[in-house]
Amino acid sequence: MKFTNVNNVKVYNVNTGKSVPEWLTDRKKRALVKKDVDLQQRVQLIQDFDMPTAATRIKMSRDQQYLMASGVYKPKLKCFETAELGMKFERSLDCEIVQFQILSDDFRKVVFLEADRYVEFHAHFGRYFKTRIPAHGRDMSYHSGSCDLYLCGSSPDLWRLNLESGRFMAPLRGKGKEYNVVKISPAHQLITSGSTTGGVEVWDPRTKELASGLRLPMEDNQTEEVTALRYSDDGIKMAVGTSGGMVYMYDIRSDKPFVVKDHQYGYPILDLKFHSSKRVLSTDKRVIKIWDETDGENYTAIESQHDINDTCVANDSGLIMTANEGSDMQAFFIPDLGPAPKWCNFLDTISEELAQTDNTTIYDDYKFVSKMDLETLGLSDLIGSRLLQPYMHGFYMDMRLYQKAKAAVDPFSYKDYRKEAIKKKISDKRANRIGVVKKLPKVNTDYAKFLIQEEAKGESGKKDTEMAGNALKDDRFSSLWSNPEYSVDATSEEFKARHPKLAKSQFNAESIKLIQQNDEEESERDGKGSDESSSESEEEEEVKAPVKKEKKKKTTAPQVNMYEVNAINHEKRRKERKVMLGSRVDEEMGEVRTHAAHVGGRSHTFKMHEKVDHAAVEKEKARKEHVKERVDARRSVKTLNLKRRGPVYWRGQKVE
């Protein structure tokens, strides 16, 4: 369970965690919950407390036994039974629900205002009646005294549908062009509507006439729509919310607000609630602000992960539920605002346990030990002395005393710690050393390899080549590795004349071999250390000993490539010995031989090569490769350990 602490008031989110995809089957859902740890640890106040895409409205029945919520997409209504903490039923509708009202004390009678101008009545068995209003509706309220359902929308009229006679009555025509909200006071039954022009109009339900009107205090040339209305339980106070994020608190005996509250976000106020703790809950799409109704002082705030569409307070308790744009509907519990409802009274215990386990105290200079740990360390005699400070089910003791006692009980643990510390110290020293340059420059690549070769010889102690390594890193020689005009061509005649003993093929082979050796040594340094420094202490020698043995094994390993080359040369010499001496001389002298003749003449002799059928050669080569693959892929039946079966006889004669 997650909680936030805003203004020293703890707000617990009692419906957090991952959600399971709706399209999965029940079997796959159970398997997913078993595999995912986050799904196992999630908290669900009510089972299936979600919608396919988003929730639009949420309301509680008057008997506090049922919770209803509407959402999309598909347009859907869900009814939850609080006694079972689960869903009772769900229904799909033809159009999105704009607003709904629970007419009875339980779930049996509900009316829906839909986005396609239809008003739909449902009973406990399903749809009962459906009618249509002249314009798109935005809000509705039910007056139980006269059985009238008042609806408002994009029209200057308040439509009045009498549910007793089942017909529309004469509408209430106001001064506004359109109306966003209509509410009825629970105390004196006054019908109040809020218009798009910033006016509030009050109607008398007995005479069906306009009793009074109110204009919100706004600046010049500024018009804000009335988007939310709510009366207090005593009917004296009235809260008005606007499209600019302002809330005005009125006493119905005065036309001037005594409290003005600004949400600071600029979003329209969606809902207003009066709480029994003399606080007001004002909601926009980002936050639910709770503040004092007398002076507007902030109490706390609830921020949701998704945009909020509607709120519901469970019977003046500390439980607040929201319908938002996310698939999961949220539930927040504030213990300081009020106790948990009767149907989820376990929230009080859970919040207390969470508050106790959350505040943990840890001291760096002290070690917490239990009584069993003291007996293991042989310090049970110190119980009651000043060296042990009792705390909960154990004691706090000085960390130095704990380490000394542990070293006395287990002396080998200190040796292991000492070796690990030495390894860490050596690795830290090597991290500051200059490593081998692995990324070679594009210009004078061969010369860079040669310098790396000289640097490697200098590290092994054969000769001092400090300047060779610095040439690769010194900025003064940067043009040598970046400017193509300074490139050295090892195949040119000038280079061969200056360096007759240095062959390019030998230079490249040796340098590449040294690069590979340096890479292997660098990988060994990262993991197991090396023996470069001869002045290390005896403690470091203990760690380096196994590494030296391992490196000796590597250096004495046979060179497989050299054996392959020798085998190829031996086969070549064996074939040459089978050829006659004259043919061998002709091949060495070349294909064309020139002879001097008499009287200044010259003659040329040459040997004709046999015609080679290249297609046949390639075919034979492919056949040999195929035969080799078949031999390699053949599996022997010896591994099956089959028993050899003897001969079969019938009537004394061998038949198999």
XYZ file of C-alpha atoms in Angstrom:
656
model
C 0.000 0.000 0.000
C 1.404 3.362 -1.053
C 0.825 6.572 0.850
C 1.749 10.223 0.582
C 2.225 12.805 3.296
C 0.873 16.203 2.234
C 0.712 18.938 4.876
C 1.416 16.315 7.584
C -1.718 14.366 6.582
C -1.221 10.786 5.389
C -3.195 9.749 2.309
C -3.219 5.993 1.590
C -3.853 4.671 -1.914
C -5.730 1.436 -1.227
C -6.184 0.377 -4.843
C -2.677 0.373 -6.332
C -0.610 -2.074 -8.327
C -0.611 -3.688 -11.741
C -3.838 -4.565 -13.540
C -4.524 -7.783 -15.412
C -5.624 -7.389 -19.075
C -9.376 -7.795 -19.431
C -9.194 -9.929 -22.582
C -7.315 -12.764 -20.873
C -9.196 -15.881 -19.873
C -9.633 -16.744 -16.209
C -7.050 -19.496 -16.518
C -4.436 -17.165 -18.004
C -5.208 -14.513 -15.402
C -4.548 -16.988 -12.587
C -1.314 -18.130 -14.241
C -0.180 -14.524 -14.703
C -0.871 -13.703 -11.067
C 1.182 -16.723 -9.951
C 4.194 -15.658 -12.034
C 4.170 -11.884 -11.424
C 5.226 -10.814 -7.934
C 3.799 -7.301 -8.360
C 0.358 -8.730 -9.108
C 0.554 -10.883 -5.997
C 1.437 -7.914 -3.803
C -1.159 -5.499 -5.203
C -3.951 -4.202 -2.991
C -7.561 -4.412 -4.204
C -10.213 -2.911 -1.954
C -13.016 -4.109 -4.256
C -12.584 -6.909 -6.766
C -12.847 -5.936 -10.464
C -12.913 -2.248 -9.518
C -12.055 -1.107 -13.043
C -13.404 -0.208 -16.480
C -12.291 -1.263 -19.979
C -10.843 2.161 -20.873
C -12.011 4.933 -18.520
C -14.586 5.612 -15.806
C -16.896 8.629 -16.100
C -19.176 8.617 -13.023
C -19.246 6.926 -9.607
C -21.988 7.079 -6.940
C -22.972 5.336 -3.704
C -26.526 4.226 -2.898
C -28.320 5.800 0.030
C -28.191 2.595 2.098
C -24.381 2.443 1.605
C -24.678 -1.166 0.428
C -24.062 -0.683 -3.292
C -21.580 1.281 -5.369
C -22.290 2.074 -9.018
C -19.853 3.282 -11.667
C -20.155 4.009 -15.385
C -17.410 3.957 -17.989
C -16.316 3.399 -21.579
C -15.455 1.779 -24.016
C -17.837 -0.178 -24.449
C -20.386 1.967 -22.554
C -20.865 0.006 -19.388
C -22.368 0.131 -15.901
C -20.947 -1.849 -12.978
C -22.628 -2.418 -9.637
C -20.516 -3.458 -6.637
C -21.828 -4.901 -3.384
C -19.881 -3.486 -0.456
C -20.724 -6.364 1.887
C -19.010 -8.814 -0.494
C -16.285 -6.394 -1.696
C -16.956 -7.532 -5.232
C -19.007 -6.880 -8.350
C -22.692 -7.809 -8.258
C -23.498 -7.293 -11.957
C -22.555 -5.277 -15.030
C -24.591 -4.008 -17.963
C -23.668 -2.694 -21.390
C -25.523 0.257 -22.892
C -25.949 1.681 -26.376
C -24.315 5.054 -25.726
C -21.920 6.777 -23.331
C -23.385 7.802 -19.972
C -23.152 11.542 -19.243
C -24.814 11.403 -15.808
C -26.902 8.955 -13.785
C -29.005 9.057 -10.625
C -29.938 6.254 -8.205
C -33.662 6.750 -7.570
C -34.179 4.073 -4.907
C -32.302 3.330 -1.712
C -30.554 0.377 -3.381
C -29.626 -0.516 -6.966
C -33.123 -1.426 -8.209
C -34.098 1.916 -9.823
C -31.567 3.926 -11.838
C -31.924 6.591 -14.536
C -29.223 7.352 -17.137
C -28.652 10.516 -19.170
C -26.891 9.442 -22.369
C -24.835 11.373 -24.894
C -27.341 10.752 -27.741
C -30.114 12.759 -25.899
C -31.811 9.642 -24.562
C -32.980 9.228 -20.965
C -33.001 5.563 -20.027
C -34.665 4.015 -16.957
C -33.458 0.700 -15.550
C -34.976 -1.663 -13.003
C -33.281 -4.563 -11.251
C -33.974 -6.826 -14.260
C -32.688 -4.395 -16.919
C -34.008 -1.617 -19.180
C -37.509 -0.450 -18.308
C -38.208 2.688 -20.351
C -36.433 5.007 -22.770
C -37.314 8.543 -23.892
C -35.610 11.507 -25.536
C -35.050 15.165 -24.626
C -35.035 18.116 -27.096
C -31.294 18.939 -26.767
C -28.086 17.378 -25.519
C -28.180 16.958 -21.756
C -25.389 17.790 -19.301
C -26.782 17.168 -15.810
C -29.912 16.044 -13.957
C -31.336 15.876 -10.423
C -34.315 14.092 -8.913
C -36.827 15.854 -6.630
C -38.379 13.098 -4.533
C -41.181 15.281 -3.127
C -42.878 15.829 -6.489
C -41.361 12.841 -8.383
C -39.928 15.298 -10.911
C -36.665 14.665 -12.759
C -34.998 17.956 -13.732
C -32.619 17.909 -16.708
C -30.467 20.702 -18.152
C -28.285 21.017 -21.226
C -27.652 23.126 -24.309
C -30.955 24.957 -23.960
C -32.374 27.872 -21.892
C -35.017 25.493 -20.475
C -34.882 23.107 -17.544
C -36.854 20.064 -18.669
C -39.124 18.513 -16.092
C -40.078 14.850 -16.421
C -42.695 13.620 -13.943
C -42.090 9.969 -13.117
C -45.466 9.442 -11.450
C -47.507 10.350 -14.522
C -44.806 9.376 -16.993
C -44.850 12.580 -19.072
C -42.953 15.835 -19.548
C -44.301 18.821 -17.636
C -43.887 22.514 -18.463
C -40.161 23.380 -18.431
C -38.570 26.025 -16.254
C -37.265 28.848 -18.457
C -34.368 30.811 -16.997
C -32.328 33.837 -17.995
C -29.259 31.918 -19.125
C -28.598 30.622 -22.620
C -27.371 27.170 -21.587
C -27.036 25.341 -18.291
C -24.219 23.059 -17.163
C -25.422 21.892 -13.764
C -28.642 21.558 -11.753
C -28.778 20.617 -8.037
C -31.443 20.373 -5.329
C -30.866 21.358 -1.705
C -31.426 18.453 0.726
C -32.826 20.802 3.416
C -35.232 23.302 1.764
C -35.548 21.572 -1.652
C -34.588 24.668 -3.656
C -33.747 23.890 -7.292
C -30.504 25.627 -8.279
C -28.951 25.801 -11.742
C -25.643 27.170 -13.066
C -25.442 28.734 -16.521
C -22.662 29.200 -19.058
C -22.795 32.986 -18.554
C -21.689 32.793 -14.915
C -25.110 33.079 -13.282
C -26.774 31.009 -10.566
C -30.589 30.779 -10.553
C -32.777 29.418 -7.742
C -36.298 28.010 -8.304
C -39.076 27.319 -5.821
C -40.314 23.717 -6.325
C -43.792 24.601 -5.008
C -44.609 27.428 -7.407
C -42.158 26.447 -10.176
C -41.112 30.092 -10.431
C -37.724 31.825 -10.281
C -37.086 32.796 -6.659
C -33.694 34.515 -6.882
C -30.571 34.936 -8.941
C -26.861 35.462 -8.403
C -23.948 36.776 -10.461
C -20.433 35.617 -9.641
C -17.905 38.385 -8.830
C -15.695 38.551 -11.915
C -13.393 41.107 -13.439
C -14.445 43.302 -16.351
C -14.892 41.560 -19.715
C -14.364 38.171 -18.114
C -16.934 35.403 -18.205
C -16.593 32.044 -16.503
C -19.083 29.219 -16.684
C -20.593 27.619 -13.603
C -19.509 23.972 -13.739
C -20.263 22.676 -10.214
C -22.796 23.331 -7.436
C -23.370 21.842 -3.995
C -25.408 22.630 -0.869
C -24.339 21.744 2.646
C -26.480 19.335 4.675
C -28.045 22.172 6.667
C -28.879 24.074 3.463
C -27.229 27.315 4.621
C -23.948 27.167 2.702
C -23.600 26.835 -1.049
C -20.385 26.168 -2.990
C -20.077 27.273 -6.618
C -17.280 26.090 -8.930
C -16.316 27.783 -12.192
C -14.545 26.841 -15.406
C -11.494 28.886 -14.367
C -10.701 26.791 -11.292
C -12.322 29.132 -8.726
C -14.610 28.064 -5.859
C -16.942 30.565 -4.169
C -18.531 29.845 -0.793
C -21.861 31.615 -0.171
C -24.263 31.976 2.677
C -27.693 31.808 0.991
C -28.711 34.889 3.005
C -26.043 36.988 1.270
C -25.023 37.593 -2.343
C -21.326 38.023 -1.517
C -18.964 35.074 -1.012
C -17.291 34.749 2.368
C -14.556 32.380 1.062
C -12.891 32.389 -2.361
C -10.652 29.413 -3.175
C -8.352 29.203 -6.199
C -7.110 25.802 -7.404
C -4.159 27.473 -9.181
C -4.387 25.084 -12.151
C -6.970 26.872 -14.295
C -8.978 23.699 -14.970
C -12.779 23.597 -14.535
C -14.121 22.480 -11.164
C -15.779 19.097 -11.751
C -17.309 18.283 -8.382
C -17.866 19.734 -4.905
C -18.527 17.806 -1.703
C -19.287 18.916 1.878
C -17.791 16.671 4.557
C -19.093 16.210 8.096
C -15.707 17.387 9.437
C -16.553 20.965 8.283
C -14.337 20.629 5.224
C -14.954 20.952 1.488
C -13.662 18.622 -1.238
C -13.206 20.464 -4.547
C -12.123 18.483 -7.587
C -10.618 19.334 -10.936
C -9.049 16.893 -13.362
C -5.646 16.988 -11.659
C -6.202 17.220 -7.921
C -8.721 16.871 -5.103
C -8.225 19.701 -2.638
C -9.580 19.441 0.903
C -9.902 22.724 2.783
C -11.753 24.318 5.664
C -15.203 25.655 4.770
C -14.992 28.663 7.111
C -11.658 30.243 6.165
C -10.444 28.207 3.150
C -7.276 26.963 4.883
C -5.691 24.018 3.076
C -5.968 20.671 4.825
C -4.464 18.259 2.280
C -4.549 17.376 -1.413
C -4.872 14.152 -3.406
C -3.179 13.884 -6.788
C -4.200 11.078 -9.114
C -2.094 9.383 -11.756
C -4.821 9.940 -14.385
C -7.284 12.765 -15.035
C -10.193 12.709 -12.585
C -13.805 12.711 -13.840
C -15.843 12.251 -10.652
C -15.480 11.644 -6.909
C -17.491 9.810 -4.271
C -17.167 9.985 -0.463
C -18.403 6.908 1.401
C -20.880 8.168 4.036
C -18.778 11.044 5.420
C -15.883 8.689 6.148
C -12.209 8.972 5.279
C -12.616 6.834 2.133
C -12.678 8.751 -1.174
C -13.183 6.964 -4.503
C -12.549 8.494 -7.918
C -13.574 7.772 -11.498
C -10.702 8.715 -13.791
C -9.388 8.332 -17.320
C -7.417 5.206 -16.421
C -8.839 1.722 -16.512
C -8.474 1.291 -12.732
C -10.672 3.384 -10.462
C -8.807 4.727 -7.452
C -9.650 4.632 -3.743
C -7.912 6.833 -1.159
C -8.146 6.571 2.609
C -7.386 9.491 4.950
C -7.538 8.375 8.611
C -7.378 11.967 9.881
C -10.426 12.934 7.813
C -12.650 10.200 9.209
C -12.807 6.499 10.115
C -13.144 3.756 7.552
C -16.681 2.694 6.537
C -18.269 -0.261 8.260
C -17.912 -2.516 5.223
C -14.112 -1.972 5.097
C -13.222 -1.284 8.722
C -10.011 -3.279 8.280
C -8.473 -0.185 6.643
C -7.946 1.355 10.076
C -5.819 -1.608 11.164
C -3.880 -1.764 7.897
C -3.045 1.931 8.012
C -1.844 1.655 11.629
C 0.400 -1.315 10.785
C 1.789 0.488 7.755
C 2.497 3.575 9.838
C 4.401 1.440 12.373
C 6.455 -0.504 9.838
C 7.264 2.526 7.719
C 9.163 4.513 10.364
C 12.272 2.375 10.879
C 15.292 3.750 12.739
C 18.800 2.672 11.679
C 22.044 3.775 13.343
C 25.376 3.530 11.501
C 27.550 3.348 14.636
C 25.437 0.704 16.342
C 24.449 -2.825 15.487
C 21.057 -4.298 16.327
C 21.367 -7.822 17.759
C 18.849 -10.213 19.230
C 19.258 -12.321 22.357
C 20.186 -15.337 20.234
C 22.930 -13.321 18.508
C 24.365 -12.374 21.903
C 24.502 -16.037 22.927
C 26.290 -16.898 19.672
C 28.865 -14.163 20.264
C 29.246 -15.094 23.933
C 28.081 -11.679 25.157
C 24.937 -12.699 27.020
C 26.603 -11.578 30.286
C 26.442 -7.962 29.079
C 22.639 -7.884 29.276
C 21.704 -5.167 31.743
C 24.954 -3.237 31.374
C 25.475 0.102 29.681
C 27.095 -1.592 26.674
C 23.695 -2.863 25.490
C 20.717 -0.576 24.898
C 17.371 -2.445 24.951
C 15.195 -1.793 21.906
C 12.034 -3.741 20.987
C 12.926 -7.472 20.901
C 16.727 -6.962 20.937
C 19.566 -4.646 21.817
C 21.751 -1.974 20.237
C 25.496 -2.386 20.758
C 28.555 -0.489 19.595
C 29.725 -1.532 16.134
C 33.375 -1.774 17.243
C 32.482 -4.131 20.076
C 30.410 -6.231 17.692
C 33.271 -6.550 15.187
C 35.777 -7.553 17.898
C 33.422 -10.174 19.300
C 32.710 -11.570 15.848
C 36.439 -11.735 15.014
C 37.083 -13.650 18.245
C 34.338 -16.176 17.489
C 35.196 -16.604 13.797
C 38.855 -15.622 13.158
C 38.821 -16.807 9.536
C 36.225 -14.219 8.611
C 38.814 -11.465 9.172
C 41.280 -13.183 6.836
C 38.650 -13.345 4.112
C 37.875 -9.689 4.651
C 41.602 -8.869 4.505
C 42.048 -10.657 1.187
C 39.058 -8.889 -0.314
C 40.430 -5.540 0.860
C 43.825 -6.302 -0.742
C 42.180 -7.240 -4.031
C 40.182 -4.051 -4.021
C 43.273 -1.969 -3.281
C 45.222 -3.555 -6.157
C 42.337 -3.075 -8.582
C 42.074 0.593 -7.572
C 45.791 1.091 -8.297
C 45.539 -0.558 -11.709
C 42.576 1.609 -12.619
C 44.872 4.671 -12.581
C 47.462 3.111 -14.888
C 47.643 3.831 -18.589
C 46.132 0.930 -20.499
C 46.972 -0.407 -23.931
C 45.720 1.715 -26.807
C 43.260 -0.616 -28.479
C 41.727 1.831 -30.951
C 44.376 2.282 -33.650
C 44.479 5.453 -35.804
C 43.442 5.410 -39.458
C 46.748 6.940 -40.627
C 50.044 5.065 -40.063
C 48.303 2.068 -38.551
C 51.345 -0.208 -38.996
C 53.637 2.311 -37.340
C 51.231 2.625 -34.398
C 51.313 -1.155 -33.999
C 55.119 -1.004 -34.047
C 55.111 1.600 -31.258
C 52.776 -0.573 -29.205
C 55.228 -3.437 -29.752
C 58.094 -1.316 -28.450
C 55.996 -0.215 -25.477
C 55.206 -3.840 -24.648
C 58.909 -4.708 -24.719
C 59.623 -1.791 -22.386
C 56.990 -3.023 -19.871
C 58.627 -6.469 -19.798
C 61.970 -4.871 -18.867
C 63.942 -5.611 -22.070
C 64.674 -1.978 -22.976
C 63.561 1.522 -22.136
C 60.904 2.672 -24.623
C 59.101 5.363 -22.716
C 59.100 7.749 -25.695
C 57.515 5.124 -27.957
C 54.365 4.988 -25.880
C 54.149 8.742 -25.427
C 54.134 9.348 -29.186
C 50.639 7.894 -29.422
C 49.294 10.153 -26.675
C 51.306 13.353 -27.133
C 49.394 16.177 -28.845
C 52.545 17.292 -30.669
C 52.420 14.103 -32.796
C 48.661 14.204 -33.427
C 49.134 15.085 -37.114
C 51.125 11.894 -37.575
C 47.970 9.846 -36.846
C 45.357 12.102 -38.503
C 46.952 13.856 -41.524
C 47.329 11.556 -44.595
C 50.307 13.631 -45.816
C 52.399 12.139 -42.985
C 51.519 8.547 -43.847
C 54.407 6.041 -44.079
C 54.291 3.604 -47.022
C 56.132 0.442 -45.968
C 56.039 -0.915 -49.551
C 57.869 2.028 -51.140
C 61.483 1.737 -52.308
C 62.610 4.606 -50.074
C 61.267 2.853 -46.960
C 62.934 -0.441 -47.935
C 66.247 1.363 -48.555
C 66.142 2.966 -45.086
C 64.883 -0.192 -43.318
C 66.292 -3.180 -45.220
C 65.970 -5.590 -42.280
C 62.301 -4.816 -41.569
C 59.909 -6.744 -43.794
C 56.321 -5.573 -43.849
C 54.816 -9.043 -43.478
C 56.999 -9.848 -40.476
C 56.313 -6.410 -38.965
C 52.542 -6.863 -39.235
C 52.529 -10.430 -37.887
C 54.626 -9.592 -34.831
C 52.691 -6.429 -34.035
C 49.310 -8.159 -34.329
C 50.513 -11.001 -32.113
C 51.674 -8.523 -29.488
C 48.342 -6.682 -29.646
C 46.507 -9.946 -28.917
C 48.834 -10.742 -26.022
C 48.278 -7.282 -24.544
C 44.502 -7.733 -24.804
C 44.719 -11.057 -22.952
C 46.882 -9.514 -20.234
C 44.442 -6.616 -19.875
C 41.497 -9.006 -19.420
C 43.491 -10.934 -16.784
C 44.237 -7.703 -14.929
C 40.544 -6.863 -14.712
C 39.640 -10.210 -13.156
C 42.602 -11.882 -11.408
C 45.578 -9.467 -11.203
C 49.182 -9.786 -12.546
C 52.797 -9.854 -11.386
C 54.051 -6.591 -12.931
C 55.222 -4.935 -9.758
C 57.990 -6.766 -7.905
C 57.871 -4.431 -4.913
C 54.406 -5.421 -3.690
C 54.046 -6.461 -0.081
C 53.762 -10.051 1.148
C 50.022 -9.606 1.570
C 49.664 -8.915 -2.159
C 51.849 -11.934 -3.025
C 49.297 -14.204 -1.349
C 46.662 -12.976 -3.771
C 48.954 -13.062 -6.847
C 50.223 -16.636 -6.334
C 47.348 -18.459 -8.072
C 47.394 -15.925 -10.898
C 51.102 -16.600 -11.637
C 50.517 -20.349 -11.893
C 47.667 -19.771 -14.254
C 49.760 -17.505 -16.500
C 52.573 -20.083 -16.633
C 50.115 -22.640 -17.894
C 49.022 -20.232 -20.589
C 52.572 -19.512 -21.784
C 53.466 -23.242 -22.010
C 50.384 -24.105 -24.039
C 51.174 -25.630 -27.481
C 50.917 -23.407 -30.535
C 48.357 -25.146 -32.722
C 48.838 -22.814 -35.686
C 52.569 -23.628 -35.914
C 51.832 -27.360 -36.099
C 49.383 -26.807 -38.911
C 51.917 -24.792 -40.930
C 54.644 -27.473 -40.461
C 52.272 -30.207 -41.562
C 51.411 -28.306 -44.739
C 55.110 -27.698 -45.571
C 55.932 -31.385 -44.975
C 53.184 -32.491 -47.371
C 54.472 -30.042 -50.007
C 58.045 -31.373 -49.740
C 56.823 -34.980 -49.992
C 55.057 -34.228 -53.308
C 58.126 -32.435 -54.685
C 60.363 -35.458 -54.008
C 58.175 -37.638 -56.246
C 58.717 -35.359 -59.285
C 61.745 -35.992 -61.559
C 64.760 -33.731 -61.134
C 64.520 -32.300 -64.670
C 60.873 -31.332 -64.256
C 61.652 -29.739 -60.909
C 64.456 -27.661 -62.515
C 62.129 -26.574 -65.324
C 59.514 -25.443 -62.832
C 62.058 -23.470 -60.801
C 63.589 -21.833 -63.909
C 60.186 -20.760 -65.218
C 57.872 -21.746 -68.041
C 60.014 -20.160 -70.844
C 63.755 -20.950 -71.296
C 66.035 -19.022 -73.686
C 69.088 -20.637 -75.411
C 71.886 -18.981 -77.429
C 72.329 -20.421 -80.953
C 75.058 -20.190 -83.560
C 75.651 -17.054 -85.600
C 73.881 -14.814 -83.089
C 70.556 -16.702 -83.104
C 68.436 -17.431 -79.979
C 65.857 -20.118 -79.319
C 62.999 -20.312 -76.781
C 61.579 -23.509 -75.293
C 58.486 -23.748 -73.106
C 56.360 -26.446 -71.547
C 52.651 -26.760 -72.372
C 50.294 -27.049 -69.413
C 47.631 -29.661 -69.475
C 44.071 -28.437 -70.007
C 42.271 -28.317 -66.684
C 38.546 -28.929 -66.492
C 37.633 -26.378 -63.826
C 34.010 -27.514 -63.684
C 35.090 -31.076 -62.896
C 37.517 -29.857 -60.247
C 34.819 -27.805 -58.516
C 32.398 -30.720 -58.732
C 34.907 -33.098 -57.155
C 35.672 -30.560 -54.425
C 31.965 -30.167 -53.635
C 31.564 -33.976 -53.539
C 34.401 -34.350 -51.036
C 32.968 -31.621 -48.810
C 29.556 -33.318 -48.921
C 31.058 -36.677 -47.968
C 32.933 -35.044 -45.099
C 29.739 -33.399 -43.818
C 27.906 -36.731 -43.967
C 30.680 -38.423 -42.007
C 30.670 -35.691 -39.372
C 26.878 -35.720 -39.097
C 26.617 -39.510 -38.811
C 25.431 -40.682 -35.424
C 26.537 -44.014 -34.059
C 24.070 -46.457 -32.472
C 26.600 -47.515 -29.842
C 25.316 -44.871 -27.463
C 21.879 -46.555 -27.464
C 23.313 -49.626 -25.668
C 21.204 -52.022 -27.726
C 21.275 -55.673 -26.750
C 22.429 -58.110 -29.421
C 19.643 -60.501 -30.330
C 20.458 -64.125 -31.026
C 19.142 -66.336 -33.849
C 15.529 -67.559 -33.972
C 14.727 -71.279 -34.392
C 11.467 -72.974 -35.418
C 11.069 -76.741 -35.232
C 14.784 -77.121 -34.822
C 15.706 -75.083 -37.875
C 17.276 -71.625 -37.905
C 14.885 -69.197 -39.584
C 16.518 -65.827 -38.704
